[in-house]
Coordinates of C-alpha atoms in Angstrom, one line a residue:
Chain A
M1 CA -12.2 27.8 -46.3
T2 CA -15.7 27.9 -44.4
Q3 CA -15.3 24.0 -43.6
V4 CA -11.8 24.5 -42.0
S5 CA -12.4 27.1 -39.4
L6 CA -16.0 25.2 -38.6
L7 CA -13.6 21.9 -37.9
Q8 CA -10.9 23.9 -36.0
G9 CA -9.6 21.4 -33.1
I10 CA -11.0 18.4 -34.9
H11 CA -8.5 16.6 -36.4
M12 CA -9.3 14.8 -39.7
K13 CA -7.7 12.3 -41.9
N14 CA -8.8 11.1 -45.2
G15 CA -12.3 12.6 -44.2
K16 CA -12.6 10.9 -41.2
I17 CA -12.3 12.4 -38.0
K18 CA -9.7 11.3 -36.0
T19 CA -11.0 10.1 -32.5
R20 CA -7.5 9.3 -31.2
T21 CA -5.4 12.4 -30.6
L22 CA -1.8 12.2 -29.7
T23 CA -0.7 14.1 -26.5
K24 CA 2.3 14.3 -24.6
A25 CA 0.7 11.6 -21.9
T26 CA -0.4 8.9 -24.6
V27 CA 2.8 9.2 -26.5
T28 CA 4.4 8.7 -22.9
V29 CA 2.3 5.8 -22.3
R30 CA 3.3 4.0 -25.3
A31 CA 6.9 4.6 -25.3
V32 CA 7.0 3.1 -21.6
I33 CA 4.8 0.1 -22.6
I34 CA 7.3 -0.4 -25.7
F35 CA 10.5 0.0 -23.6
L36 CA 9.3 -2.6 -21.0
S37 CA 7.6 -5.0 -23.2
I38 CA 11.5 -4.9 -25.2
F39 CA 13.1 -5.2 -21.7
T40 CA 10.8 -8.3 -20.7
F41 CA 11.7 -10.0 -23.8
V42 CA 15.2 -9.3 -24.0
G43 CA 15.9 -9.5 -20.0
P44 CA 15.7 -13.2 -19.6
F45 CA 18.7 -13.8 -22.2
L46 CA 20.8 -11.5 -19.9
L47 CA 20.8 -13.6 -16.8
K48 CA 23.2 -16.2 -16.2
Y49 CA 21.4 -19.8 -15.5
A50 CA 22.7 -22.4 -13.5
A51 CA 21.7 -25.5 -14.8
I52 CA 18.2 -26.7 -14.5
D53 CA 16.5 -29.8 -15.2
W54 CA 13.0 -28.2 -15.8
P55 CA 10.8 -31.3 -16.2
T56 CA 12.3 -32.6 -12.6
A57 CA 12.2 -29.6 -11.1
I58 CA 8.8 -28.8 -11.9
V59 CA 7.5 -32.3 -10.7
Y60 CA 9.5 -31.5 -7.4
T61 CA 7.5 -28.2 -7.4
L62 CA 4.2 -29.5 -7.7
D63 CA 5.3 -32.2 -5.4
N64 CA 6.3 -29.9 -3.0
L65 CA 3.3 -27.8 -3.2
K66 CA 1.3 -30.5 -2.9
M67 CA 3.0 -31.8 0.5
M68 CA 2.9 -28.1 1.8
F69 CA -1.0 -27.3 1.3
L70 CA -2.4 -30.9 1.1
Q71 CA -0.6 -32.7 3.7
P72 CA -0.2 -29.8 6.6
A73 CA 1.3 -31.2 10.0
F74 CA 3.1 -30.2 13.0
N75 CA 6.2 -32.6 13.5
Q76 CA 9.0 -30.5 14.9
I77 CA 7.0 -28.0 17.0
T78 CA 3.8 -27.9 18.5
F79 CA 0.5 -25.9 17.6
S80 CA 0.7 -23.9 21.1
T81 CA 4.1 -23.1 20.1
A82 CA 3.1 -21.8 16.8
I83 CA 0.4 -19.6 18.7
T84 CA 3.1 -18.1 20.7
Q85 CA 5.4 -17.3 17.6
I86 CA 2.7 -15.8 16.0
L87 CA 2.4 -13.6 19.1
I88 CA 5.7 -12.7 18.9
T89 CA 5.8 -11.6 15.5
L90 CA 2.7 -9.8 16.2
S91 CA 4.3 -7.9 18.9
L92 CA 7.4 -7.1 16.9
A93 CA 5.3 -5.7 14.3
F94 CA 3.0 -3.7 16.9
L95 CA 6.4 -2.2 18.6
A96 CA 7.8 -1.1 15.1
T97 CA 4.4 0.6 14.1
I98 CA 3.7 2.1 17.5
L99 CA 7.0 3.5 17.7
G100 CA 7.2 4.4 14.3
A101 CA 3.8 6.4 14.1
V102 CA 4.9 8.3 17.3
L103 CA 8.2 9.4 15.8
S104 CA 6.3 10.0 12.4
F105 CA 3.8 12.1 13.8
F106 CA 6.6 14.4 14.7
L107 CA 8.2 14.3 11.7
A108 CA 5.2 14.8 10.0
I109 CA 4.4 18.2 11.2
S110 CA 7.6 19.5 10.6
T111 CA 7.3 18.0 6.8
A112 CA 3.7 19.2 6.3
K113 CA 3.8 22.2 3.7
N114 CA 1.0 24.2 5.5
L115 CA 2.8 23.8 9.1
A116 CA 6.2 23.8 8.5
P117 CA 9.1 25.8 6.6
A118 CA 10.0 24.1 3.5
S119 CA 13.5 24.1 4.2
L120 CA 13.2 21.7 7.0
S121 CA 10.3 19.8 5.1
N122 CA 12.4 19.0 2.1
A123 CA 15.6 17.9 4.7
I124 CA 13.0 15.4 6.2
I125 CA 11.7 14.3 2.8
A126 CA 15.2 13.7 1.8
F127 CA 16.4 11.8 4.8
N128 CA 13.2 9.8 4.3
S129 CA 14.5 9.1 1.1
V130 CA 17.8 7.7 1.8
I131 CA 16.3 5.6 4.5
R132 CA 13.8 3.8 2.6
A133 CA 16.3 3.0 -0.3
V134 CA 17.7 0.5 2.0
P135 CA 16.0 -2.2 2.4
T136 CA 15.0 -3.5 6.0
V137 CA 16.5 -6.7 6.4
L138 CA 19.6 -4.8 5.3
W139 CA 18.8 -1.9 8.5
V140 CA 17.9 -4.9 10.6
L141 CA 21.2 -6.7 10.0
I142 CA 23.3 -3.3 10.7
F143 CA 21.6 -2.8 13.9
A144 CA 22.0 -6.4 14.9
I145 CA 26.2 -5.9 14.7
V146 CA 25.9 -3.2 17.2
A147 CA 22.9 -4.4 19.4
G148 CA 23.1 -8.2 18.6
L149 CA 20.1 -10.3 16.8
G150 CA 16.9 -10.0 18.1
A151 CA 13.9 -7.9 19.1
V152 CA 16.1 -4.6 19.2
A153 CA 17.5 -5.1 15.8
A154 CA 14.3 -6.2 14.4
V155 CA 12.1 -3.8 15.8
L156 CA 14.4 -0.6 15.2
G157 CA 15.2 -1.7 11.3
M158 CA 11.3 -2.2 10.8
M159 CA 10.4 1.1 12.7
L160 CA 12.8 3.1 9.9
H161 CA 10.8 2.1 7.2
T162 CA 7.7 2.2 9.2
M163 CA 8.6 6.0 9.9
A164 CA 9.6 6.7 6.5
Y165 CA 6.2 5.2 5.1
L166 CA 3.6 6.9 7.4
T167 CA 5.7 10.2 7.8
K168 CA 4.6 10.8 4.3
A169 CA 1.1 9.4 4.6
Y170 CA 0.6 11.6 7.7
A171 CA 2.4 14.7 6.3
E172 CA -0.4 14.2 3.1
S173 CA -3.5 14.3 5.3
F174 CA -2.3 17.2 7.6
E175 CA -1.9 19.0 4.1
E176 CA -5.5 18.3 3.1
I177 CA -6.9 20.7 6.2
E178 CA -8.4 23.7 4.8
E179 CA -6.0 26.7 5.1
G180 CA -9.0 28.7 6.5
T181 CA -9.1 26.7 9.7
I182 CA -6.0 27.1 10.5
E183 CA -5.7 30.9 10.0
A184 CA -8.8 31.4 11.9
L185 CA -6.8 30.0 15.0
R186 CA -3.8 31.9 14.3
A187 CA -5.9 35.1 14.0
A188 CA -7.7 34.0 17.5
G189 CA -3.9 33.9 19.0
A190 CA -3.6 30.1 19.2
N191 CA -0.2 29.1 19.5
W192 CA 1.5 26.4 17.1
W193 CA 0.8 23.3 19.5
H194 CA -2.9 24.8 19.9
I195 CA -3.3 24.6 15.9
I196 CA -1.5 21.0 16.0
F197 CA -3.6 19.1 18.9
H198 CA -7.0 21.3 18.3
C199 CA -7.7 21.4 14.5
V200 CA -4.8 19.5 12.8
V201 CA -5.2 16.3 15.3
P202 CA -8.7 15.8 15.5
Q203 CA -9.3 16.7 11.8
S204 CA -7.1 13.9 10.2
A205 CA -7.4 11.7 13.2
S206 CA -9.6 9.4 11.1
Y207 CA -7.0 8.7 8.1
L208 CA -3.9 8.8 10.6
V209 CA -5.7 5.2 12.4
S210 CA -6.4 4.1 9.2
W211 CA -2.8 4.4 7.5
T212 CA -1.5 3.2 10.8
F213 CA -3.3 -0.1 10.7
L214 CA -2.4 -0.3 7.2
R215 CA 1.1 -0.3 8.1
F216 CA 0.6 -2.7 11.1
E217 CA -0.7 -5.1 8.7
T218 CA 2.3 -4.7 6.1
N219 CA 4.5 -5.0 9.3
Y220 CA 3.4 -8.2 10.2
G221 CA 4.3 -9.8 6.8
V222 CA 7.8 -7.8 6.9
A223 CA 8.4 -9.3 10.5
I224 CA 7.7 -12.8 9.4
A225 CA 10.5 -12.1 6.5
M226 CA 12.8 -10.8 9.4
G227 CA 12.4 -14.0 11.3
A228 CA 13.5 -15.8 8.5
A229 CA 16.4 -14.0 7.0
A230 CA 17.9 -12.0 9.9
A231 CA 16.9 -14.9 12.6
A232 CA 15.0 -12.3 14.6
G233 CA 12.5 -14.7 15.9
G234 CA 8.8 -15.3 15.8
I235 CA 6.8 -17.3 13.3
G236 CA 9.3 -16.7 10.2
F237 CA 12.1 -18.2 12.3
E238 CA 10.2 -21.5 12.6
L239 CA 9.2 -21.2 8.7
F240 CA 13.1 -21.0 8.0
M241 CA 13.9 -23.7 10.2
S242 CA 11.4 -26.4 9.3
S243 CA 12.3 -25.7 5.6
S244 CA 16.2 -25.3 5.3
F245 CA 17.2 -27.1 8.1
Y246 CA 14.6 -30.0 8.7
Y247 CA 13.3 -29.9 5.1
D248 CA 10.0 -30.5 6.6
L249 CA 7.4 -29.3 4.0
H250 CA 4.6 -30.7 6.0
E251 CA 5.5 -28.5 8.9
V252 CA 6.0 -25.3 6.4
G253 CA 2.5 -25.8 4.9
M254 CA 0.9 -25.8 8.5
I255 CA 2.9 -22.8 9.5
T256 CA 2.1 -20.8 6.3
Y257 CA -1.7 -21.9 6.6
C258 CA -1.7 -20.2 10.5
A259 CA 0.3 -17.3 8.9
L260 CA -2.1 -17.0 6.6
I261 CA -4.9 -17.0 8.8
V262 CA -3.5 -13.9 10.8
A263 CA -2.9 -12.3 7.7
I264 CA -6.1 -12.2 6.2
V265 CA -8.0 -11.6 9.4
L266 CA -5.5 -8.5 9.7
E267 CA -6.5 -7.4 6.2
V268 CA -10.2 -7.7 6.6
M269 CA -9.9 -5.6 9.7
A270 CA -8.0 -2.7 7.9
L271 CA -10.4 -3.0 5.2
Q272 CA -13.5 -2.4 7.9
I273 CA -11.5 0.3 9.6
K274 CA -10.9 2.3 6.2
K275 CA -14.7 1.5 5.2
H276 CA -15.9 2.7 8.7
L277 CA -13.8 6.0 8.9
T278 CA -14.8 6.7 5.2
T279 CA -18.6 6.4 6.0
H280 CA -18.6 8.7 8.8
Chain B
M1 CA -25.4 16.3 25.5
T2 CA -24.4 19.5 26.6
T3 CA -21.1 20.9 24.6
R4 CA -19.0 20.3 28.1
N5 CA -20.1 16.4 28.5
F6 CA -19.1 15.6 24.9
L7 CA -15.7 17.2 25.3
R8 CA -15.3 15.6 28.5
M9 CA -16.4 12.1 26.8
K10 CA -14.2 12.7 24.2
K11 CA -11.5 13.3 26.6
W12 CA -12.1 10.2 28.7
K13 CA -12.2 8.1 25.4
M14 CA -8.6 9.6 24.1
T15 CA -7.0 8.7 27.5
G16 CA -8.8 5.1 27.4
I17 CA -7.5 4.4 24.2
I18 CA -4.0 6.0 24.9
M19 CA -3.8 3.5 28.1
L20 CA -4.7 0.8 26.0
L21 CA -2.0 1.2 24.0
L22 CA 0.4 1.8 26.2
V23 CA -0.4 -1.6 28.0
I24 CA -0.4 -3.9 24.6
T25 CA 3.0 -2.1 23.8
Y26 CA 4.4 -3.3 27.4
G27 CA 2.3 -6.4 26.7
S28 CA 4.4 -6.9 23.4
S29 CA 7.8 -5.8 25.1
M30 CA 7.5 -8.7 27.5
V31 CA 6.4 -11.2 24.8
T32 CA 9.6 -10.3 22.7
N33 CA 12.0 -8.8 25.3
F34 CA 12.1 -6.1 23.4
N35 CA 14.0 -3.3 25.8
I36 CA 13.2 0.1 24.7
W37 CA 16.1 1.9 26.8
Q38 CA 18.4 -0.9 25.4
G39 CA 16.8 0.5 21.7
V40 CA 17.2 4.0 22.2
K41 CA 21.1 3.3 23.4
S42 CA 21.9 1.2 20.6
V43 CA 20.9 4.0 17.8
P44 CA 24.0 6.3 18.7
G45 CA 26.0 3.4 18.6
T46 CA 24.7 2.1 15.1
I47 CA 25.5 5.6 13.9
T48 CA 28.9 5.9 14.7
W49 CA 29.6 2.2 13.5
I50 CA 28.2 3.1 10.2
M51 CA 30.1 6.3 9.8
T52 CA 33.6 4.2 10.9
N53 CA 33.0 0.6 9.3
L54 CA 30.5 1.1 6.6
I55 CA 32.8 3.2 4.3
P56 CA 33.9 1.5 1.5
D57 CA 38.1 1.2 1.1
A58 CA 40.4 0.3 -1.5
E59 CA 40.2 -3.3 -1.0
A60 CA 36.0 -2.8 -1.0
M61 CA 36.6 -1.2 -4.3
A62 CA 38.2 -4.0 -6.2
N63 CA 34.9 -5.9 -5.7
L64 CA 32.9 -3.5 -7.5
P65 CA 32.8 -5.2 -10.6
K66 CA 30.9 -8.0 -9.0
V67 CA 28.7 -6.1 -7.1
L68 CA 27.3 -4.4 -10.6
S69 CA 27.1 -7.7 -12.2
R70 CA 24.9 -8.7 -9.0
L71 CA 23.0 -5.4 -9.1
W72 CA 22.1 -5.2 -12.4
E73 CA 20.8 -9.0 -12.4
T74 CA 18.8 -7.5 -9.2
I75 CA 17.3 -5.1 -11.5
V76 CA 16.5 -7.3 -14.7
L77 CA 14.9 -9.8 -12.3
S78 CA 13.0 -7.3 -10.8
V79 CA 11.8 -5.6 -13.8
I80 CA 10.6 -8.7 -15.7
A81 CA 9.0 -10.2 -12.7
S82 CA 7.1 -7.1 -12.6
T83 CA 5.7 -6.8 -15.9
T84 CA 4.8 -10.5 -16.4
A85 CA 3.2 -10.1 -13.4
A86 CA 1.5 -6.8 -14.3
V87 CA 0.2 -9.1 -17.4
F88 CA -1.6 -11.6 -15.5
A89 CA -2.7 -9.3 -12.9
F90 CA -4.6 -7.0 -15.6
F91 CA -6.7 -10.1 -16.6
F92 CA -7.3 -11.3 -13.0
A93 CA -8.6 -7.6 -12.4
I94 CA -10.9 -7.5 -15.4
F95 CA -12.7 -10.9 -14.4
G96 CA -12.9 -9.7 -10.5
S97 CA -13.4 -6.1 -10.3
K98 CA -17.0 -5.3 -9.8
T99 CA -17.6 -3.3 -13.1
T100 CA -16.3 -5.6 -15.6
Q101 CA -17.0 -8.9 -14.3
L102 CA -18.2 -11.8 -15.9
N103 CA -20.4 -13.2 -13.3
R104 CA -19.9 -13.4 -9.7
P105 CA -18.7 -16.7 -8.5
L106 CA -15.7 -16.2 -10.7
A107 CA -15.0 -12.3 -9.4
F108 CA -14.9 -14.1 -6.0
C109 CA -12.8 -16.6 -7.1
T110 CA -10.2 -14.7 -8.8
R111 CA -10.1 -12.1 -6.1
L112 CA -9.9 -15.0 -3.1
I113 CA -6.8 -16.5 -5.4
A114 CA -4.8 -13.2 -5.3
S115 CA -5.7 -12.8 -1.6
I116 CA -4.2 -16.1 -1.3
F117 CA -0.8 -15.3 -3.1
R118 CA -0.8 -11.6 -1.6
N119 CA -1.0 -12.8 2.2
I120 CA 1.1 -16.1 1.9
P121 CA 4.5 -14.8 3.1
V122 CA 7.2 -14.3 0.4
V123 CA 9.5 -16.2 2.5
A124 CA 7.2 -19.5 2.4
W125 CA 7.7 -19.0 -1.3
A126 CA 11.2 -18.5 -1.6
L127 CA 12.1 -21.5 0.6
V128 CA 9.7 -23.7 -1.0
L129 CA 10.8 -23.2 -4.2
V130 CA 14.5 -23.0 -3.5
I131 CA 14.2 -26.8 -2.5
S132 CA 13.3 -27.8 -6.1
F133 CA 15.1 -24.8 -8.5
G134 CA 17.9 -24.5 -6.3
H135 CA 20.1 -21.1 -5.7
N136 CA 19.3 -19.9 -8.9
V137 CA 17.9 -17.1 -10.6
V138 CA 14.7 -18.5 -11.7
T139 CA 14.0 -19.2 -7.8
G140 CA 14.0 -15.6 -7.3
Y141 CA 12.4 -14.9 -10.4
F142 CA 9.2 -17.1 -9.1
A143 CA 9.2 -15.7 -5.4
L144 CA 8.9 -12.0 -6.9
F145 CA 6.3 -13.1 -9.7
I146 CA 4.1 -14.4 -7.0
S147 CA 4.2 -11.5 -4.3
T148 CA 4.0 -8.9 -7.4
F149 CA 1.1 -10.6 -8.9
G150 CA -1.1 -10.8 -5.6
T151 CA -0.5 -7.3 -4.6
L152 CA -1.2 -5.8 -8.6
V153 CA -4.7 -7.7 -8.9
R154 CA -5.8 -5.8 -5.3
M155 CA -4.3 -2.3 -7.0
F156 CA -5.9 -3.1 -10.1
V157 CA -9.2 -4.2 -9.0
E158 CA -9.5 -1.1 -7.0
T159 CA -8.1 1.4 -10.2
I160 CA -10.8 -0.1 -12.5
D161 CA -13.6 -0.1 -9.7
E162 CA -12.8 4.0 -9.7
A163 CA -11.8 4.9 -12.7
S164 CA -14.6 3.3 -15.5
A165 CA -17.7 3.0 -14.0
D166 CA -19.7 5.3 -16.4
G167 CA -17.8 4.7 -19.0
V168 CA -18.4 1.0 -19.1
E169 CA -22.3 1.8 -18.7
A170 CA -22.2 4.0 -21.6
L171 CA -20.4 1.7 -23.9
N172 CA -22.9 -1.5 -22.7
A173 CA -25.8 1.3 -23.5
T174 CA -24.3 1.5 -27.0
G175 CA -24.6 -2.4 -28.2
A176 CA -20.4 -3.0 -27.3
T177 CA -19.1 -6.2 -26.9
Y178 CA -17.6 -7.3 -23.7
F179 CA -14.1 -7.2 -25.4
Q180 CA -14.6 -4.0 -27.2
M181 CA -15.7 -2.3 -23.6
V182 CA -12.7 -3.9 -22.1
F183 CA -10.0 -2.5 -24.6
K184 CA -11.6 0.5 -25.9
G185 CA -13.3 1.8 -22.6
V186 CA -11.8 0.2 -19.5
L187 CA -7.8 -0.1 -20.9
P188 CA -7.3 3.5 -22.1
D189 CA -9.1 4.7 -18.9
T190 CA -7.0 3.4 -16.6
M191 CA -3.8 2.4 -18.4
P192 CA -1.8 5.4 -16.7
Q193 CA -2.8 4.6 -13.2
M194 CA -1.7 0.7 -13.7
L195 CA 1.5 1.9 -15.1
S196 CA 1.9 3.9 -12.3
W197 CA 1.3 1.2 -9.9
L198 CA 3.7 -1.3 -11.9
F199 CA 6.5 1.5 -11.6
Y200 CA 5.7 1.4 -7.8
M201 CA 6.0 -2.4 -7.8
I202 CA 9.4 -2.3 -9.9
E203 CA 10.6 0.1 -7.1
T204 CA 9.5 -2.3 -4.1
N205 CA 10.8 -5.4 -5.9
I206 CA 14.3 -4.0 -6.1
R207 CA 14.0 -3.9 -2.1
S208 CA 12.3 -7.1 -1.8
A209 CA 14.9 -8.7 -4.0
T210 CA 17.9 -8.2 -1.9
L211 CA 15.9 -10.3 1.3
I212 CA 14.7 -12.9 -1.7
G213 CA 18.2 -12.9 -2.9
L214 CA 19.4 -13.5 0.8
L215 CA 17.0 -16.7 1.2
T216 CA 17.7 -17.8 -2.5
G217 CA 21.2 -17.2 -2.9
T218 CA 20.4 -15.1 -6.2
G219 CA 21.3 -11.4 -6.7
I220 CA 22.4 -8.6 -4.6
G221 CA 21.0 -10.2 -1.5
Y222 CA 23.2 -12.9 -1.8
L223 CA 26.2 -10.9 -2.0
F224 CA 25.3 -8.7 1.0
D225 CA 24.7 -12.1 3.1
L226 CA 28.2 -13.4 2.0
H227 CA 30.1 -10.1 3.1
Y228 CA 28.1 -9.8 6.1
K229 CA 29.4 -13.2 7.5
R230 CA 32.4 -12.0 6.3
L231 CA 32.5 -9.3 8.5
D232 CA 34.3 -7.9 5.4
Y233 CA 32.4 -4.6 6.4
G234 CA 34.1 -2.2 3.5
T235 CA 32.1 -4.1 0.8
L236 CA 29.0 -4.0 3.0
G237 CA 29.0 -0.3 2.6
L238 CA 30.0 -0.3 -1.2
I239 CA 26.9 -3.0 -1.1
T240 CA 24.7 -1.0 0.7
L241 CA 25.9 2.5 -1.5
S242 CA 25.1 0.8 -4.8
I243 CA 21.3 -0.1 -3.4
I244 CA 20.8 3.0 -2.3
V245 CA 21.9 5.0 -5.5
I246 CA 19.9 2.5 -7.5
V247 CA 16.5 2.5 -5.7
I248 CA 16.9 6.5 -5.5
A249 CA 17.6 6.8 -9.4
I250 CA 14.4 4.1 -10.0
E251 CA 12.1 6.4 -7.9
F252 CA 13.2 9.5 -9.7
T253 CA 13.0 8.4 -13.0
S254 CA 9.3 6.8 -12.1
N255 CA 8.1 10.0 -10.5
K256 CA 9.0 11.5 -13.6
V257 CA 7.0 9.0 -15.4
R258 CA 4.3 9.3 -13.2
R259 CA 3.7 12.9 -13.7
M260 CA 3.9 13.0 -17.6
I261 CA 1.5 10.3 -18.0
L262 CA -1.4 11.2 -15.1

C-alpha cells in the first residue's frame, strides 16, 4: 500500500516505469499518422492512369531535364526580352501586394479582437476563408470574363488572396500589442484613429513590413504561374509559349534560370529583412 | 537629438517611404498597362456577373458525377503528394538542420537542393513533365511532389532548429547514438508541429492542384479549363462551389486536428 502511494502519478508495467504515457495528443498523432500512411498506400490504386510506357517516359524526362538545365539557350526571345518580361512579372506581383496590403490594413484593424467588435471580426474572417478557398487562377479567370485577360484580371485575382492572407497576419500582430498601452491612450481621451496611428501601427510596423515582403516573394511565384495558366503576361507566359508551342526545352531552361535567380534574390532579401527586424 | 527633432525625422522618413512606394506603384502600372480605375470599375461588374451567371443550373447538375470524380482525383493526388514529399523532406531536414546535421557541407547541400526545388516555378516542372508523361495523373503527382518537397524542407528545418536544441544536447551528453538522438529526441518533440505543416501543405496543394491540373490536364483544373473554354458558366459555378466546399472542409478538419495535437 505504501509503495503505491509513493509512486502516485508514475505509471508502472511489469515493475518498470513507463516512460511513454498516452495522452489525447499522442493518441491523435498516432491515429493521424496511421490514417495518412494507409491512405498513401491505397491512394495510388484509386486513380485512373492513362497508359504510360515507364522506361521511355523516364528516359524522356531525364533527357528533357538535361536539355533544360545543362544546355540552356535563348532561341525565340532575346535576353533583353526576358529581362523585360521578368520586370512585368515583378510589377504584377508588386501591384497585387501593395493594393492587397492597403486593403488588408483596413480589414485587419476591423478584425483584431482588441480593436473591433467580435461580430464584425467574425464576418471578415468568414469572408476571407471563402475568398481563400477559391484558387488564385480561378479568380483571375473569373475576373478575366468581365475585365478581359491581362494585367487588370491578374492583379485583381492575386490581390484577393494577398488580402485574405495579410489580413490574418496583420490582425495577429495587432492582437499581440499590450492591452495596457491601448487602455492608457483611451484613458487619455484618444479616439480610435489616434490609437491606430500612434500606438498600433508604430508597435507592429516591423511585423507588417516583414509579412508584406514575404507575401511579395510569394506573389512573384504566383505571377509566373498566372502568366502561364491564365495568359496574364510576363515571364510565365514566355515559359508557357516556349514549352507548349515551340517545344523548346533549351529556352525553358534559360527562362527557368532567369526566374530562379530573381526568386532566390527575393528569398535572401526576405530573410535579411526578417533578421534585421527581429534583432531590433 | 531632441524629441522634437526625432519625431520630425521619423515623419520625413515615413513620407519618403510612402513617396517611393507611390513611384514604384506608378512605374509598375506603366510597365504592365494596369489601370487602377479600370480595376475598380470591373469589380462591381464581376460581382454582378458572378451572381447572375455562376449559379449552377439543372443542366450543370447533370455534370455533378463527373465533377465529383475529378475532385476526388485532385484530393487523392494532393494527399499522397504531400505525405510522400513529407517523408523525403524529413530526412533532408534532419541532415540540413543546424542541431542534427552530420557535417556542414552535407547540410549546405541539402538546403541548397531544397531551395532550388522550391524556387523553380511549379509551372516549369509541370510543363516539362507533361512533355514526357503526357496528360496523366502521374504528371500532376510529380509536379505537386516537387514543390511540396521544397517547401516542407524549409518548414521542417525551422521546426527542428526551434524545438529541439536542448533535447539534442542532453541526449548527446548521455552518449546516445545519432539514430537514438534523432528518433527518441528530435522526432517526438517535433512530430506535432511537422504534422501541422503537413496539413497546411495538403490544404495548399488542393489549391495548387487546380492550377497544375489546368496545365497538365488532370483533376478538377482540367474540368474547369474545359468548361471555361466552352463558356459553360453553370458548370463552372458548380466546379467553383465544389472546390470551395472541399477546401473549407479540409481547412476545418486540419484546424481541429492541429488544436488536438499541439
